[in-house]
Coordinates of C-alpha atoms and ligand atoms in Angstrom, one line a residue:
X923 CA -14.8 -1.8 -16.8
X924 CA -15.2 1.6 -15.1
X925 CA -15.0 1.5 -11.2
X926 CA -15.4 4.7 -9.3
X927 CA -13.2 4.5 -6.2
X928 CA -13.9 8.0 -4.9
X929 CA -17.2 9.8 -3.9
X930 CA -15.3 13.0 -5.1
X931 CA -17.3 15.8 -6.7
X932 CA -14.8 16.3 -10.0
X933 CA -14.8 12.6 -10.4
X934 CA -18.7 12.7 -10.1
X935 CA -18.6 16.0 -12.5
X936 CA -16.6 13.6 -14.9
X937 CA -19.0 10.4 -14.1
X938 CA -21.9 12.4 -15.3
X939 CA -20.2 13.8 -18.5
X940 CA -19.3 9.8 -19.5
X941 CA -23.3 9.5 -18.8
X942 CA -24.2 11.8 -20.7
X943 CA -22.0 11.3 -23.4
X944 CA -23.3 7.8 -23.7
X945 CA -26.7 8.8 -24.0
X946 CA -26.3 11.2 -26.5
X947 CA -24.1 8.5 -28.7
X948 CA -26.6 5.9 -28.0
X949 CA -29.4 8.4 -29.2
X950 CA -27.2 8.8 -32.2
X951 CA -26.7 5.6 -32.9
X952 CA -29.9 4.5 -32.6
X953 CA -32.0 7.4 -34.2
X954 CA -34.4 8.2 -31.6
X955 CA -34.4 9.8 -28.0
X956 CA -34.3 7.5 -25.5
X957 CA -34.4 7.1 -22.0
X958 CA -32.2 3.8 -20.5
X959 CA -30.6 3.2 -16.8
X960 CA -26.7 4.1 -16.7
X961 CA -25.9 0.4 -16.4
X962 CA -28.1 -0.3 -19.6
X963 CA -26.4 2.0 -21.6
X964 CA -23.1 1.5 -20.3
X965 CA -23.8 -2.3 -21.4
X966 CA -25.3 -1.5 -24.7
X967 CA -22.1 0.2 -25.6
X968 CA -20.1 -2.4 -24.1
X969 CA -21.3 -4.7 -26.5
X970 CA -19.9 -2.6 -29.1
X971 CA -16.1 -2.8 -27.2
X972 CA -16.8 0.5 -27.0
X973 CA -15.3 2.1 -23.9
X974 CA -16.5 6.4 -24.6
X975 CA -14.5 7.2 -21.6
X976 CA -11.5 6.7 -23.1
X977 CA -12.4 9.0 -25.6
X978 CA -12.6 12.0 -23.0
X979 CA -9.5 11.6 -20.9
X980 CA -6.4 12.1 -21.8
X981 CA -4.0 10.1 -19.5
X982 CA -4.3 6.4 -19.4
X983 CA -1.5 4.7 -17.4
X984 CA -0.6 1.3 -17.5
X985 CA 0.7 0.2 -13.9
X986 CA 3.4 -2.8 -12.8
X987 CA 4.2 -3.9 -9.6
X988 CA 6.2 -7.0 -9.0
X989 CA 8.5 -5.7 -6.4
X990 CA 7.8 -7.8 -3.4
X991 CA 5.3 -11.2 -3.5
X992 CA 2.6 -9.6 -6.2
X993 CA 2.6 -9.6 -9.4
X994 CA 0.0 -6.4 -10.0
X995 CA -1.3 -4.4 -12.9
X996 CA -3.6 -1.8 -13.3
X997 CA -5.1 1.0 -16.0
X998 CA -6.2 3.9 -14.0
X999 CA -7.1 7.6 -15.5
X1000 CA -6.2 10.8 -14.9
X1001 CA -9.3 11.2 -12.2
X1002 CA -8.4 8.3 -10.8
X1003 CA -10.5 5.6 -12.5
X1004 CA -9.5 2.4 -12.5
X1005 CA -10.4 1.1 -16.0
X1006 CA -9.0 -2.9 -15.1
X1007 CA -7.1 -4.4 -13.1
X1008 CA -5.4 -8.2 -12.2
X1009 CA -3.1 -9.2 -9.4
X1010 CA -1.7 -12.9 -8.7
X1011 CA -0.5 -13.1 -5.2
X1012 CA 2.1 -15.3 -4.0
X1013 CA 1.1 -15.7 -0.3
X1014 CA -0.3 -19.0 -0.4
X1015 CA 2.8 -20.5 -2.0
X1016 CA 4.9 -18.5 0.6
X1017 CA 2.9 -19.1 3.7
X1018 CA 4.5 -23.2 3.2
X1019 CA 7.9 -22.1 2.1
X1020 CA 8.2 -20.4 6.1
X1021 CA 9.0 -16.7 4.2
X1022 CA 10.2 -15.5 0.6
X1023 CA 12.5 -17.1 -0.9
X1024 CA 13.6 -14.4 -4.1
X1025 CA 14.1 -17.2 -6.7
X1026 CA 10.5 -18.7 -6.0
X1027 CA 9.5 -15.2 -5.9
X1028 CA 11.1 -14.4 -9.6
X1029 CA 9.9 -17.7 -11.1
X1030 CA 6.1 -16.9 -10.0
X1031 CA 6.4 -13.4 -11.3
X1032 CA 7.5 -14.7 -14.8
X1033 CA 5.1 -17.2 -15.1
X1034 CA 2.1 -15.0 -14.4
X1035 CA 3.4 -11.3 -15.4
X1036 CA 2.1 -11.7 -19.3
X1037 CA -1.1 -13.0 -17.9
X1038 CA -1.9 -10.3 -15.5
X1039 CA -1.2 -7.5 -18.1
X1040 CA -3.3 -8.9 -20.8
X1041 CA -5.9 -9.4 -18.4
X1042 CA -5.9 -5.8 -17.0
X1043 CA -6.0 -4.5 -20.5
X1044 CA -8.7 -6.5 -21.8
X1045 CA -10.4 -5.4 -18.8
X1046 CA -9.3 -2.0 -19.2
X1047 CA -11.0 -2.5 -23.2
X1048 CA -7.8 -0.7 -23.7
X1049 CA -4.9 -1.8 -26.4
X1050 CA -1.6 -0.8 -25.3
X1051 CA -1.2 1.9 -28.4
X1052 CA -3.9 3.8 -27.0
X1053 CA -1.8 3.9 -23.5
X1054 CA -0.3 7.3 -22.5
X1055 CA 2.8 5.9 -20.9
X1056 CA 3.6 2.7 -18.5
X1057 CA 4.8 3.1 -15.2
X1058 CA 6.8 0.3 -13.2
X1059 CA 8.1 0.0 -9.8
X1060 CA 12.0 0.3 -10.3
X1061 CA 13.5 0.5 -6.7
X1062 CA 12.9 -0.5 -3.4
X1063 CA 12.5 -4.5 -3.3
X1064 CA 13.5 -7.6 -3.8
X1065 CA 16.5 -7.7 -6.9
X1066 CA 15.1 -10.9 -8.4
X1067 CA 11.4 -9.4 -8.4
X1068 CA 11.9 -6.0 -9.7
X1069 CA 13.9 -7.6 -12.4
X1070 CA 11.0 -9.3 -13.8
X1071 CA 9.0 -6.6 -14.0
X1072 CA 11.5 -4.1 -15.1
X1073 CA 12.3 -6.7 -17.8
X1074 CA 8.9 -7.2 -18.8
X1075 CA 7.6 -3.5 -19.3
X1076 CA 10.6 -2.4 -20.9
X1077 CA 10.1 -4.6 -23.1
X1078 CA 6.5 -3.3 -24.1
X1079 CA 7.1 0.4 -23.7
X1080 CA 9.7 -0.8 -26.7
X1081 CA 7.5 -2.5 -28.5
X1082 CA 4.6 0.2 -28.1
X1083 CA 6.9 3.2 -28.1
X1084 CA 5.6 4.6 -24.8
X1085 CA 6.9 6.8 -22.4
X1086 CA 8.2 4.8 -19.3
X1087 CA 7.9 6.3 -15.9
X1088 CA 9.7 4.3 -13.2
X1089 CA 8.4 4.3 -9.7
X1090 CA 9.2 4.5 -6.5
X1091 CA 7.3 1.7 -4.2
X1092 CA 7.0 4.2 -1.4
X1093 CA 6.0 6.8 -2.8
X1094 CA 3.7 5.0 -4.6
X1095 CA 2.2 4.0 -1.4
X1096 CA 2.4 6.9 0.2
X1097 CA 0.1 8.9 -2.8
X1098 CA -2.6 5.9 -2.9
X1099 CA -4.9 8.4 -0.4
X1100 CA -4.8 10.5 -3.4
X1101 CA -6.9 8.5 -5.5
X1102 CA -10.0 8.5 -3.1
X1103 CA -9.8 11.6 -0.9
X1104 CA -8.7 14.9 -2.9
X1105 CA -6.0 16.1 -0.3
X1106 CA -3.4 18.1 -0.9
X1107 CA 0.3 18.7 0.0
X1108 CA 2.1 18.7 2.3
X1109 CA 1.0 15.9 4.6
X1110 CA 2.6 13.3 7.1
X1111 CA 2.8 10.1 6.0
X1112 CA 3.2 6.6 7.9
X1113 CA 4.2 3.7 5.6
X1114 CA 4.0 0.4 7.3
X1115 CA 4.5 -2.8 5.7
X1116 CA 6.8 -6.0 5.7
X1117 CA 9.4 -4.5 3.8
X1118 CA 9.2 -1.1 5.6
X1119 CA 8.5 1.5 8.1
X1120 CA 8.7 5.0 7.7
X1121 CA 7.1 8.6 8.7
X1122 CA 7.6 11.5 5.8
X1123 CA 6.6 14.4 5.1
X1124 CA 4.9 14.9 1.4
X1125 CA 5.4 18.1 0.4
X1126 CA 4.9 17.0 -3.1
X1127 CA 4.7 13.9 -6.3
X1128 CA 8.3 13.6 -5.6
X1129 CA 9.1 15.8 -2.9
X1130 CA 9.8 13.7 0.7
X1131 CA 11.0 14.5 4.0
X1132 CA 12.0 11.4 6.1
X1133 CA 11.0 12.3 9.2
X1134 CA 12.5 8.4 10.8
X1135 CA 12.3 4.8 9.8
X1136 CA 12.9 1.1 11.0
X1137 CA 16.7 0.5 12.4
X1138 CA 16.2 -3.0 11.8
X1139 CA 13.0 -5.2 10.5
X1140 CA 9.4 -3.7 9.4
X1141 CA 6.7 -4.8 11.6
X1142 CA 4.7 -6.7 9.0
X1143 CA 8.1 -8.8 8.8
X1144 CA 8.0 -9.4 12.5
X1145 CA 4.2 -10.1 12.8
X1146 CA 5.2 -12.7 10.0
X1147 CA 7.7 -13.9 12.2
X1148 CA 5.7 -14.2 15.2
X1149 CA 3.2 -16.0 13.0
X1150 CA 5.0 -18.6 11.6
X1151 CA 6.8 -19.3 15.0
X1152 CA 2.9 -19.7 16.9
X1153 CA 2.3 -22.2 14.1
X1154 CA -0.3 -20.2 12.6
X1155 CA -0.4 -22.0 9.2
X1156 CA -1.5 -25.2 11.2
X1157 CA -4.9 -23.8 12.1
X1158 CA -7.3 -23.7 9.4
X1159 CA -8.8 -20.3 10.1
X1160 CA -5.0 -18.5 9.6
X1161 CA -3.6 -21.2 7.2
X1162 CA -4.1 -18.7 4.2
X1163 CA -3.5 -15.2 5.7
X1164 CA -0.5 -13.4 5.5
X1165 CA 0.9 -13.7 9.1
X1166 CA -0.2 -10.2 10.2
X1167 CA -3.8 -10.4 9.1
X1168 CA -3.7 -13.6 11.1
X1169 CA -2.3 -11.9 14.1
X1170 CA -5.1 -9.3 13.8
X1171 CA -7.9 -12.2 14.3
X1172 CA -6.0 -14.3 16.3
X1173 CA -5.6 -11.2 19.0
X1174 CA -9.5 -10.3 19.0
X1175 CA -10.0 -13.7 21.0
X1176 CA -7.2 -13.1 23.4
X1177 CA -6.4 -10.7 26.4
X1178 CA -3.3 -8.4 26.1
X1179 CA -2.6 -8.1 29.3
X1180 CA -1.8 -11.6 30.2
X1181 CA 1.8 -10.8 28.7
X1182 CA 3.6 -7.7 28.8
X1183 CA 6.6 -6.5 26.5
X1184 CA 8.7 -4.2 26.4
X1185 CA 8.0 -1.0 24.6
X1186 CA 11.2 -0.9 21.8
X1187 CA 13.4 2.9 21.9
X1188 CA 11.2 3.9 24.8
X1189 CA 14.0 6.4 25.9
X1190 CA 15.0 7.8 22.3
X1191 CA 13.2 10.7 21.3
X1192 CA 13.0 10.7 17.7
X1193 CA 10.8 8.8 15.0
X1194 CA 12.6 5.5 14.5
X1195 CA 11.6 2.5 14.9
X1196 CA 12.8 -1.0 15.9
X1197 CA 10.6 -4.4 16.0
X1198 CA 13.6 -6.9 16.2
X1199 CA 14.3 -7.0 19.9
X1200 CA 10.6 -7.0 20.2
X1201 CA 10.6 -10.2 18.3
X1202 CA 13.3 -12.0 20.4
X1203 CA 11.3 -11.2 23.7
X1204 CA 8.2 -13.0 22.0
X1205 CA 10.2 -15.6 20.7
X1206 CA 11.8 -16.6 24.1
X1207 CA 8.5 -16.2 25.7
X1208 CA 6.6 -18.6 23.2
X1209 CA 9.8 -21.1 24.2
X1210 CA 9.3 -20.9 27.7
X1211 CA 5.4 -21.2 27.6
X1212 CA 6.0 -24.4 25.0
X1213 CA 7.9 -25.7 27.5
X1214 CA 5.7 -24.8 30.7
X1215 CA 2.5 -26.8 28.7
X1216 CA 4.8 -29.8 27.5
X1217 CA 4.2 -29.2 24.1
X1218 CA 6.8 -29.7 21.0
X1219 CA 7.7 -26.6 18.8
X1220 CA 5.1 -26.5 15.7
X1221 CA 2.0 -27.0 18.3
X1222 CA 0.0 -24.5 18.8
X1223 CA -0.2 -22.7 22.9
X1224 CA -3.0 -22.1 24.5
X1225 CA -2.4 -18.8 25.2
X1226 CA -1.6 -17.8 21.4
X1227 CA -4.2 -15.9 21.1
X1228 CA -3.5 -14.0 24.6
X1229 CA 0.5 -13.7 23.0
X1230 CA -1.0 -12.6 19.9
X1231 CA -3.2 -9.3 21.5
X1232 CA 0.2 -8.0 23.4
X1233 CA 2.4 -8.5 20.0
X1234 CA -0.2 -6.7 18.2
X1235 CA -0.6 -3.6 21.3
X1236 CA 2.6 -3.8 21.7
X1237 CA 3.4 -2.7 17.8
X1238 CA 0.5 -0.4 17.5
X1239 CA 2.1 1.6 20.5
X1240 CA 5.2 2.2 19.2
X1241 CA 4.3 3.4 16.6
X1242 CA 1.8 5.7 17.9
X1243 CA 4.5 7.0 20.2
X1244 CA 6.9 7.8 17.0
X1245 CA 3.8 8.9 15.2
X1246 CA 2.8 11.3 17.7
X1247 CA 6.2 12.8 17.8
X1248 CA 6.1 13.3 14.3
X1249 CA 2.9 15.4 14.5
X1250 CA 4.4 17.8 17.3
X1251 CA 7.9 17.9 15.3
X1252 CA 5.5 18.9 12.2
X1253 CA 3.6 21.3 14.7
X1254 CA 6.3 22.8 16.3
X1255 CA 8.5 23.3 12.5
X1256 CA 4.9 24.9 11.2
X1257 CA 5.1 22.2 8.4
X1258 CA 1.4 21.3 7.8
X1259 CA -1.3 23.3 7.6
X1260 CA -2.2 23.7 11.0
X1261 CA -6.5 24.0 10.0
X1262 CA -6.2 20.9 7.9
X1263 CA -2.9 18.9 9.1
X1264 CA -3.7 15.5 7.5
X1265 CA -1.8 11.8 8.8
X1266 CA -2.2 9.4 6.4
X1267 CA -1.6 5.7 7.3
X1268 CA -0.5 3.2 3.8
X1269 CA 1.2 -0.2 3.3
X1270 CA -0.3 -3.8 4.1
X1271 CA 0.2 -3.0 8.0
X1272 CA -2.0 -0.3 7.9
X1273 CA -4.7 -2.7 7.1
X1274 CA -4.7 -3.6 10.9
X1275 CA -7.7 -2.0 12.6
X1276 CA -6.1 -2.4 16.4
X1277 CA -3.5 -0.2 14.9
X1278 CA -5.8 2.3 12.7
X1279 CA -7.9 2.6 15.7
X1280 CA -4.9 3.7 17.9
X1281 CA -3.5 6.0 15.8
X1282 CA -6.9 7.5 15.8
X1283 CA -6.4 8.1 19.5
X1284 CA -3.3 10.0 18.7
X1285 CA -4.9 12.1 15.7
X1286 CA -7.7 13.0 17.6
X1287 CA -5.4 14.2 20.8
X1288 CA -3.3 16.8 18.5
X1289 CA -6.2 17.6 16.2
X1290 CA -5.0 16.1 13.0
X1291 CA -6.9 14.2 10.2
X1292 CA -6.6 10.4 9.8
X1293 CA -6.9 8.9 6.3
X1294 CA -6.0 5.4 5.8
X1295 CA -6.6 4.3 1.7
X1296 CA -9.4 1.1 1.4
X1297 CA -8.4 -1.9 2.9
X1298 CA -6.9 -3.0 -0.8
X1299 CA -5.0 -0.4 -1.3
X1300 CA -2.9 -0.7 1.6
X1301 CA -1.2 -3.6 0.3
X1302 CA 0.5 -4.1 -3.2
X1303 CA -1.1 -3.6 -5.7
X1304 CA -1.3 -2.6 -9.6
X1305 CA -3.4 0.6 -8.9
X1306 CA -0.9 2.6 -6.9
X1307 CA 1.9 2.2 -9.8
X1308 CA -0.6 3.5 -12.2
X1309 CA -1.3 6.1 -10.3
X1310 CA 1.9 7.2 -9.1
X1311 CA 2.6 7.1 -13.2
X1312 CA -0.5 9.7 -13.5
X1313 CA 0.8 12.0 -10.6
X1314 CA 4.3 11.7 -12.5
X1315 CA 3.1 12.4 -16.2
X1316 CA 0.2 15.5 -15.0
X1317 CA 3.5 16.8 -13.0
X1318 CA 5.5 15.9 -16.1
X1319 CA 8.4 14.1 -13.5
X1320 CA 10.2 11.4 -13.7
X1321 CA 9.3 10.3 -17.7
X1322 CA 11.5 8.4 -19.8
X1323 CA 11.6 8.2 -23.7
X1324 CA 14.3 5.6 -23.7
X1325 CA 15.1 2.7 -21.4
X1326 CA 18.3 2.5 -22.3
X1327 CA 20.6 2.4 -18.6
X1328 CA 17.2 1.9 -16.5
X1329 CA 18.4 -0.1 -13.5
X1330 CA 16.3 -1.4 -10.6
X1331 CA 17.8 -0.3 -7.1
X1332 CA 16.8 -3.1 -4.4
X1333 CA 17.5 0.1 -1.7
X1334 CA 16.3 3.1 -2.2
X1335 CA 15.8 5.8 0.5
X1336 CA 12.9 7.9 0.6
X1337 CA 13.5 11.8 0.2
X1338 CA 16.2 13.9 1.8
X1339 CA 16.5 12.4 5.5
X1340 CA 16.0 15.0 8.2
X1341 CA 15.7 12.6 11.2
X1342 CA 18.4 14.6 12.2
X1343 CA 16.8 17.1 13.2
X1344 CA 14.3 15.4 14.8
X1345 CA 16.3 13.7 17.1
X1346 CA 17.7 17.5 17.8
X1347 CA 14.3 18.7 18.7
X1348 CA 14.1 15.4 21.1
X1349 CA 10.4 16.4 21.7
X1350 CA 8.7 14.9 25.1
X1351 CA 5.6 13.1 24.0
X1352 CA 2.8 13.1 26.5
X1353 CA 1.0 10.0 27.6
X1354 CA -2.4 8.6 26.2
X1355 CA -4.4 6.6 27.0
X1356 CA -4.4 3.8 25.2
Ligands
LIG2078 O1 2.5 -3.5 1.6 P1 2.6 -5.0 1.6 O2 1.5 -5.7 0.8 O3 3.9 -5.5 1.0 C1 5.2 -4.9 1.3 O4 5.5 -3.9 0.6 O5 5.8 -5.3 2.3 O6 2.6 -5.5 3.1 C2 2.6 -6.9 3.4 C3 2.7 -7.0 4.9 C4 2.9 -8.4 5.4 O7 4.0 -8.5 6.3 C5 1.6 -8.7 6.1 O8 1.8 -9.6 7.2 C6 1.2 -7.3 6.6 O9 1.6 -6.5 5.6 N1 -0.2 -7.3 6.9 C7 -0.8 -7.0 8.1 C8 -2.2 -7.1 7.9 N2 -2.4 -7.4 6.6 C9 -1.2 -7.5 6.0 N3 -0.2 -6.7 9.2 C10 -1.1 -6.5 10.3 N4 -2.4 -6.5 10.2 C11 -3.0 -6.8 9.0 N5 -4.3 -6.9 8.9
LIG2079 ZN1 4.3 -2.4 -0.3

């Protein structure tokens, strides 16, 4: 299957090649001229298990994630195509369980790994031989997870004899924007998920600055926390979201000023973050209210949604604050391109509108660019890997001809840490109104 992500004009240039490619075959095939829709030629020759954009490109990547709670695979080309792609997610079985736990986790990801990588190459109408290399996230995560999928793909690059390319999670997520929106380096980057929480700058496919990051928990962990601890699963409109989605919805019924929390490293000027002390102050105030309305712990308040709206203002604050002071420390060092200075926003937290939209604010204010990738693409999944494999093998980084001594590294900083010098500069960030 051929799915065009990006209205991008090489992409286009190549879309119309494979177009008219297939209509010259077709005409071939059949003897005569003729004149058929894209989608009726495309399944004429489909028909055949004949995929003629394979026969154009050069670089087919095979993606695996399984570093978290997803088991993910994707084929994507080198223009960003994504030929097929599976995912099994583990949320549901999670969600009851009250959190990860890593064995569950492992024994999910080997039940259903084989599965999802046949079905993204059938998908893909691509046999491994006629891959160009496989790509597989190695380091950060969770030990058991990576394992799996470490285990798995080394054993196919093996059997296949393919170039392995392991990734980075991070910076997988942090080059997704480059599959849809043709920008270019260097750019600042915001990762926010349940595993982490970080501001970089990308100067290139494996070049980062860390600009700060999370002292303690990521804020999808916390909104998890917060989640499970208003009960969340026990209403039937949140039972099957992951806890920060379900914060998202929850908070659009309630008012955020009904509770007001403290704003976490208000006084430290630089670009860390913190969301643990954040989540004992909602905790303590979800146990006084339980006890104010009378009600046992596992029943939901009647101000959860009002609880909900400040959590989720409350997050998107801070790190606006940090993000801001990132985009004057980038200003200030002359680091981006000060015409086209791009923030892009990536990881399952970034899915958050409340927060996209208040990041907006602070984009707008120091004239930057926001780019956030599709909703999908800000959480795990198979196409980033592949992708991050493409960057990799057109940039000829990173590739591996043997496995042998290939580790996974359950933590794994991000680029050469200059948070340093952040803190140095200790740049005043102005108000806004948000
Ligand atoms: O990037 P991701 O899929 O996995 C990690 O690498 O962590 O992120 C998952 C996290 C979860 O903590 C989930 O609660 C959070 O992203 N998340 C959201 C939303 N959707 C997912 N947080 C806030 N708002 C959302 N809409
Ligand atoms: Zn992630």
């Amino acid at each position: 299957m051929l799915v065009t992500l990006a209205a991008w004009a090489p992409q286009e240039l190549s879309c119309m090649c494979i177009y008219r490619f297939n209509m010259l075959t077709l005409n071939k095939i059949l003897g005569v001229p003729c004149r058929l829709a894209k989608w009726q030629i495309h399944g004429f020759l489909k028909s055949f298990t004949f995929h003629p954009e394979k026969q154009l490109l050069h670089k087919l990547v095979l993606g695996i994630e399984t570093s978290c709670d997803d088991t993910a695979a994707a084929v994507v080309d080198e223009t960003g195509n994504i030929l097929g792609e599976a995912i099994h997610s583990q949320t549901k079985v999670h969600l009851k369980t009250g959190g990860i736990i890593p064995s569950v986790a492992q024994q999910l990801h080997r039940e259903n790994i084989e599965k999802i990588v046949k079905e993204t190459l059938s998908a893909s109408g691509i046999t491994p031989n006629e891959l160009s290399a496989i790509a597989t996230t190695v380091k950060p995560g969770l030990a058991l997870s990576l394992g799996v999928g470490l285990e798995y793909s080394t054993q196919l690059v093996n059997q296949y004899k393919k170039p392995f390319i392991p990734i980075h999670h991070m910076e997988a997520h942090a080059l997704t924007i480059r599959i849809t929106n043709k920008i270019d380096f260097p750019f600042l980057v915001l990762l926010v998920s349940g595993g982490h929480c970080l501001l970089a700058i990308v100067q290139g496919v494996s070049d980062f600055l860390l600009l700060g990051k999370s002292l303690d928990i990521a804020p999808g962990d916390m909104l998890d926390k917060v989640a499970r601890r208003l009960s969340l699963i026990k209403h039937p409109a949140y039972s099957t979201m992951s806890g920060g989605k379900a914060i998202e919805h929850l908070a659009k019924q309630g008012n955020r000023l009904h509770f007001d929390f403290r704003h976490p490293l208000h006084f430290c000027r630089n670009c860390d973050f913190s969301f643990s002390g954040l989540q004992t102050a909602v905790d303590r105030m979800i146990t006084q209210k339980e006890k104010e309305e009378g009600i046992e712990k596992g029943e939901i308040l009647s101000c959860a949604a009002d609880i909900a709206a400040a959590v989720q203002h409350t997050v998107a604050s801070h790190i606006a604050k940090r993000t801001h002071r990132a985009i004057l420390f980038c200003q200030q060092k002359g680091v981006l391109t000060p015409s086209n200075a791009v923030l892009v926003v990536s990881g399952g937290v970034a899915s958050n509108l409340y927060i996209r939209k208040t990041l907006e604010i602070v984009t707008k204010a120091t004239n930057c660019i926001l780019l956030c990738p599709p909703l999908k693409l800000c959480t795990d999944n198979g196409i980033m890997i592949a992708w991050n494999g493409i960057e990799k093998l057109c940039a000829g980084l990173g590739i591996l001809h043997n496995t042998e001594g290939i580790r996974y590294e359950p933590k794994c900083p991000l680029g050469v840490d200059i948070s340093k010098q952040v803190q140095e500069a200790a740049i005043k960030v102005p108000s806004l109104k948000i």
